Amino acid sequence: MDEMKKEHQKLHIAVFPWLAFGHFLPFLRLSNHLAQLGHRISFISTPKNLHRLSQIAPNLSSLVTMVPLPLPPVHGLPDSVESTSELPFRLVPYLKRAYDQLQPPLTEFLQNSDVNWLIHDFVPHWLPQVATRLGINSVFFSIFNASVLAFLGSPEEILLRDQQPLEDLTVVPEWIPFPSNVAFRLYEVIYH
Ligand SMILES: *[C@@H]1O[C@H](CO)[C@@H](O)[C@H](O)[C@H]1NC(C)=O
Ligand SMILES: *[C@@H]1O[C@H](CO)[C@@H](O)[C@H](O)[C@H]1NC(C)=O
């Protein structure tokens, strides 16, 4: 009985980072850290990215399994592109569209596995609902720190931003109630 209980305390955690190396590496470090605690990790991404990662980070724990899901083709996204590092910034929305198309294969993987926790990135807005439906706990892992998230504001603010002048990002937002100097410089906003 006790043995069974112990078994159950070890989790099977799926992680699903956004398709960008600045996201893969923190998610990999988190995965390795969780694996050191004895949890099994399914690191889900697209084949080319997983191949590159296995070369960059050869010292992954044996408890970390790479799970490749082929990236569906999307009109406007150049062939064989699987990460932001291979794209000009203006084409990134097409990569997001392809990422959204991973919903069916990812759902199928989750359905047929014994994953009990899912750690996801900021892009797949549809994923928490899928996880809930499958009885899987999900958490959002932000690679942005608290200062950045506070500066960006609530989802409502972020949605309004497209209609606002870029200069708005160069001042401390009104919802920061304490003295702060966290704001973009204009050239940083324009570059991105
Ligand atoms: C792999 O090992 C190197 C050097 O020991 C370390 O800096 C790096 O963080 C490790 N990679 C992962 C994914 O833990
Ligand atoms: C938070 O992230 C921003 C942007 O990367 C960086 O400039 C800032 O120093 C970070 N703040 C802390 C407290 O780590």
CSV table of C-alpha atoms and ligand atoms in Angstrom, one decimal:
chain,number,residue,atom,x,y,z
A,1,MET,CA,0.0,0.0,0.0
A,2,ASP,CA,2.7,2.5,1.1
A,3,GLU,CA,4.7,1.6,-2.0
A,4,MET,CA,1.7,2.4,-4.2
A,5,LYS,CA,1.2,5.7,-2.4
A,6,LYS,CA,4.8,6.7,-3.0
A,7,GLU,CA,4.4,5.8,-6.7
A,8,HIS,CA,1.5,8.2,-6.9
A,9,GLN,CA,3.4,11.1,-5.5
A,10,LYS,CA,5.6,11.0,-8.5
A,11,LEU,CA,4.0,13.0,-11.3
A,12,HIS,CA,4.0,12.8,-15.0
A,13,ILE,CA,4.4,16.4,-16.2
A,14,ALA,CA,3.9,17.5,-19.8
A,15,VAL,CA,5.6,20.8,-20.7
A,16,PHE,CA,4.7,22.7,-23.8
A,17,PRO,CA,6.9,25.8,-24.5
A,18,TRP,CA,6.3,28.4,-27.2
A,19,LEU,CA,8.4,27.8,-30.4
A,20,ALA,CA,11.3,30.1,-29.5
A,21,PHE,CA,14.7,29.3,-28.1
A,22,GLY,CA,14.3,31.9,-25.4
A,23,HIS,CA,11.4,29.8,-24.2
A,24,PHE,CA,12.8,26.3,-24.8
A,25,LEU,CA,15.8,26.7,-22.6
A,26,PRO,CA,14.0,27.9,-19.4
A,27,PHE,CA,11.4,25.2,-20.0
A,28,LEU,CA,14.2,22.6,-20.3
A,29,ARG,CA,15.9,23.8,-17.1
A,30,LEU,CA,12.6,23.6,-15.3
A,31,SER,CA,12.1,20.1,-16.7
A,32,ASN,CA,15.5,18.9,-15.6
A,33,HIS,CA,14.9,20.4,-12.1
A,34,LEU,CA,11.5,18.6,-11.8
A,35,ALA,CA,13.1,15.4,-13.0
A,36,GLN,CA,15.7,15.7,-10.3
A,37,LEU,CA,12.8,15.5,-7.9
A,38,GLY,CA,11.9,12.2,-9.5
A,39,HIS,CA,9.0,13.3,-11.7
A,40,ARG,CA,8.7,12.1,-15.3
A,41,ILE,CA,8.6,14.8,-17.9
A,42,SER,CA,7.2,14.8,-21.4
A,43,PHE,CA,8.8,17.7,-23.2
A,44,ILE,CA,6.5,18.5,-26.2
A,45,SER,CA,7.6,20.4,-29.2
A,46,THR,CA,8.2,20.0,-32.9
A,47,PRO,CA,10.8,17.5,-34.4
A,48,LYS,CA,13.4,20.0,-35.6
A,49,ASN,CA,13.4,22.0,-32.4
A,50,LEU,CA,13.7,18.8,-30.3
A,51,HIS,CA,16.6,17.7,-32.5
A,52,ARG,CA,18.4,21.0,-32.0
A,53,LEU,CA,17.7,20.9,-28.3
A,54,SER,CA,19.1,17.4,-27.8
A,55,GLN,CA,22.3,18.8,-29.3
A,56,ILE,CA,22.4,22.0,-27.2
A,57,ALA,CA,21.4,20.2,-23.9
A,58,PRO,CA,22.8,16.7,-24.1
A,59,ASN,CA,22.7,16.3,-20.3
A,60,LEU,CA,19.0,16.0,-19.9
A,61,SER,CA,17.8,13.6,-17.2
A,62,SER,CA,16.6,10.1,-18.3
A,63,LEU,CA,13.2,11.1,-16.9
A,64,VAL,CA,12.8,13.7,-19.6
A,65,THR,CA,11.2,12.3,-22.8
A,66,MET,CA,11.1,14.4,-25.9
A,67,VAL,CA,7.6,14.2,-27.6
A,68,PRO,CA,7.7,15.4,-31.2
A,69,LEU,CA,4.5,16.7,-32.8
A,70,PRO,CA,5.0,17.7,-36.4
A,71,LEU,CA,4.1,21.3,-37.1
A,72,PRO,CA,1.1,21.5,-39.4
A,73,PRO,CA,1.7,23.6,-42.6
A,74,VAL,CA,0.1,27.0,-42.6
A,75,HIS,CA,-0.4,29.3,-45.5
A,76,GLY,CA,2.1,32.1,-45.2
A,77,LEU,CA,4.6,30.2,-43.1
A,78,PRO,CA,7.8,29.2,-45.0
A,79,ASP,CA,8.4,25.5,-45.3
A,80,SER,CA,10.3,23.8,-42.5
A,81,VAL,CA,10.3,26.8,-40.2
A,82,GLU,CA,9.6,25.7,-36.6
A,83,SER,CA,10.8,28.5,-34.4
A,84,THR,CA,11.0,32.3,-34.2
A,85,SER,CA,14.7,32.2,-34.8
A,86,GLU,CA,14.1,31.2,-38.4
A,87,LEU,CA,11.6,34.0,-39.1
A,88,PRO,CA,11.4,37.8,-39.4
A,89,PHE,CA,9.3,39.2,-36.6
A,90,ARG,CA,6.5,40.2,-39.0
A,91,LEU,CA,5.9,36.5,-39.9
A,92,VAL,CA,5.7,35.3,-36.3
A,93,PRO,CA,1.8,35.5,-36.4
A,94,TYR,CA,1.9,32.6,-38.9
A,95,LEU,CA,4.0,30.5,-36.6
A,96,LYS,CA,1.4,31.2,-33.9
A,97,ARG,CA,-1.3,30.0,-36.2
A,98,ALA,CA,0.6,26.8,-36.9
A,99,TYR,CA,1.1,26.4,-33.1
A,100,ASP,CA,-2.6,26.6,-32.6
A,101,GLN,CA,-3.0,23.8,-35.1
A,102,LEU,CA,-1.1,21.6,-32.7
A,103,GLN,CA,-4.3,21.4,-30.5
A,104,PRO,CA,-5.6,18.1,-32.0
A,105,PRO,CA,-2.4,16.1,-31.8
A,106,LEU,CA,-1.5,17.5,-28.4
A,107,THR,CA,-5.0,16.7,-27.1
A,108,GLU,CA,-4.6,13.2,-28.5
A,109,PHE,CA,-1.2,12.8,-26.8
A,110,LEU,CA,-2.6,14.0,-23.4
A,111,GLN,CA,-5.7,11.7,-23.7
A,112,ASN,CA,-3.5,8.6,-24.3
A,113,SER,CA,-1.0,9.3,-21.6
A,114,ASP,CA,-1.0,9.3,-17.9
A,115,VAL,CA,0.0,13.0,-17.7
A,116,ASN,CA,-1.3,14.6,-14.5
A,117,TRP,CA,0.2,18.1,-14.8
A,118,LEU,CA,0.7,20.3,-17.7
A,119,ILE,CA,3.1,23.3,-17.8
A,120,HIS,CA,2.4,25.7,-20.7
A,121,ASP,CA,3.5,28.9,-22.2
A,122,PHE,CA,1.7,32.2,-22.9
A,123,VAL,CA,0.6,31.4,-26.5
A,124,PRO,CA,-1.9,28.5,-26.4
A,125,HIS,CA,-5.0,30.2,-25.0
A,126,TRP,CA,-7.0,27.1,-25.8
A,127,LEU,CA,-4.9,24.7,-23.7
A,128,PRO,CA,-6.1,25.3,-20.1
A,129,GLN,CA,-9.6,24.3,-21.2
A,130,VAL,CA,-8.4,21.2,-22.9
A,131,ALA,CA,-6.5,20.2,-19.8
A,132,THR,CA,-9.5,20.9,-17.6
A,133,ARG,CA,-11.7,18.7,-19.8
A,134,LEU,CA,-9.2,15.9,-19.5
A,135,GLY,CA,-8.9,16.2,-15.7
A,136,ILE,CA,-5.2,17.4,-16.0
A,137,ASN,CA,-4.0,20.3,-13.8
A,138,SER,CA,-2.4,23.1,-15.8
A,139,VAL,CA,-0.1,25.9,-14.8
A,140,PHE,CA,1.3,28.8,-16.8
A,141,PHE,CA,5.0,29.2,-16.6
A,142,SER,CA,6.1,32.7,-17.5
A,143,ILE,CA,9.6,33.3,-18.8
A,144,PHE,CA,8.9,37.0,-18.1
A,145,ASN,CA,9.6,38.2,-14.6
A,146,ALA,CA,7.1,40.0,-12.4
A,147,SER,CA,8.4,43.5,-13.4
A,148,VAL,CA,7.6,42.8,-17.0
A,149,LEU,CA,4.2,41.3,-16.4
A,150,ALA,CA,3.2,44.2,-14.1
A,151,PHE,CA,4.4,46.7,-16.8
A,152,LEU,CA,2.4,44.9,-19.6
A,153,GLY,CA,-0.8,44.9,-17.5
A,154,SER,CA,-4.0,42.9,-17.5
A,155,PRO,CA,-5.2,40.9,-20.5
A,156,GLU,CA,-7.7,43.7,-21.2
A,157,GLU,CA,-4.8,46.2,-21.4
A,158,ILE,CA,-2.8,43.9,-23.7
A,159,LEU,CA,-5.8,43.5,-26.1
A,160,LEU,CA,-6.3,47.3,-26.3
A,161,ARG,CA,-2.6,47.9,-27.0
A,162,ASP,CA,-2.9,47.4,-30.8
A,163,GLN,CA,-5.0,50.6,-31.0
A,164,GLN,CA,-2.7,52.7,-28.9
A,165,PRO,CA,0.3,54.7,-29.9
A,166,LEU,CA,3.7,53.0,-29.3
A,167,GLU,CA,4.7,56.0,-27.2
A,168,ASP,CA,2.3,54.7,-24.5
A,169,LEU,CA,4.9,52.0,-23.8
A,170,THR,CA,7.6,54.5,-23.0
A,171,VAL,CA,5.9,55.8,-19.9
A,172,VAL,CA,5.2,54.1,-16.5
A,173,PRO,CA,1.6,52.7,-16.8
A,174,GLU,CA,-1.1,54.3,-14.6
A,175,TRP,CA,-1.7,51.1,-12.7
A,176,ILE,CA,1.7,51.1,-11.2
A,177,PRO,CA,1.0,52.9,-7.9
A,178,PHE,CA,4.6,53.3,-6.7
A,179,PRO,CA,7.7,55.1,-8.1
A,180,SER,CA,9.1,53.1,-11.0
A,181,ASN,CA,11.4,53.6,-14.0
A,182,VAL,CA,10.4,50.4,-15.8
A,183,ALA,CA,9.3,51.5,-19.3
A,184,PHE,CA,10.5,50.9,-22.8
A,185,ARG,CA,12.7,53.4,-24.7
A,186,LEU,CA,11.1,54.3,-28.1
A,187,TYR,CA,13.7,52.5,-30.2
A,188,GLU,CA,13.1,49.3,-28.3
A,189,VAL,CA,9.4,49.4,-29.1
A,190,ILE,CA,10.0,50.2,-32.7
A,191,TYR,CA,12.6,47.5,-33.2
A,192,HIS,CA,10.2,44.9,-31.9
B,1,LIG,C1,23.8,20.9,-18.8
B,1,LIG,O1,25.0,21.0,-18.1
B,1,LIG,C2,25.6,22.3,-18.2
B,1,LIG,C3,27.0,22.3,-17.6
B,1,LIG,O2,27.0,21.5,-16.5
B,1,LIG,C4,24.6,23.3,-17.5
B,1,LIG,O3,25.2,24.6,-17.6
B,1,LIG,C5,23.3,23.3,-18.2
B,1,LIG,O4,22.4,24.1,-17.5
B,1,LIG,C6,22.8,21.9,-18.2
B,1,LIG,N1,21.5,21.8,-19.0
B,1,LIG,C7,20.4,21.6,-18.5
B,1,LIG,C8,19.2,21.6,-19.5
B,1,LIG,O5,20.2,21.4,-17.3
B,2,LIG,C1,13.0,41.6,-15.4
B,2,LIG,O1,13.2,41.5,-16.8
B,2,LIG,C2,13.6,42.7,-17.4
B,2,LIG,C3,13.6,42.4,-18.9
B,2,LIG,O2,14.3,41.3,-19.2
B,2,LIG,C4,15.0,43.1,-16.9
B,2,LIG,O3,15.4,44.3,-17.5
B,2,LIG,C5,14.9,43.3,-15.4
B,2,LIG,O4,16.2,43.6,-14.9
B,2,LIG,C6,14.3,42.1,-14.7
B,2,LIG,N1,14.0,42.4,-13.3
B,2,LIG,C7,14.4,41.6,-12.3
B,2,LIG,C8,14.0,42.1,-10.9
B,2,LIG,O5,15.0,40.6,-12.5
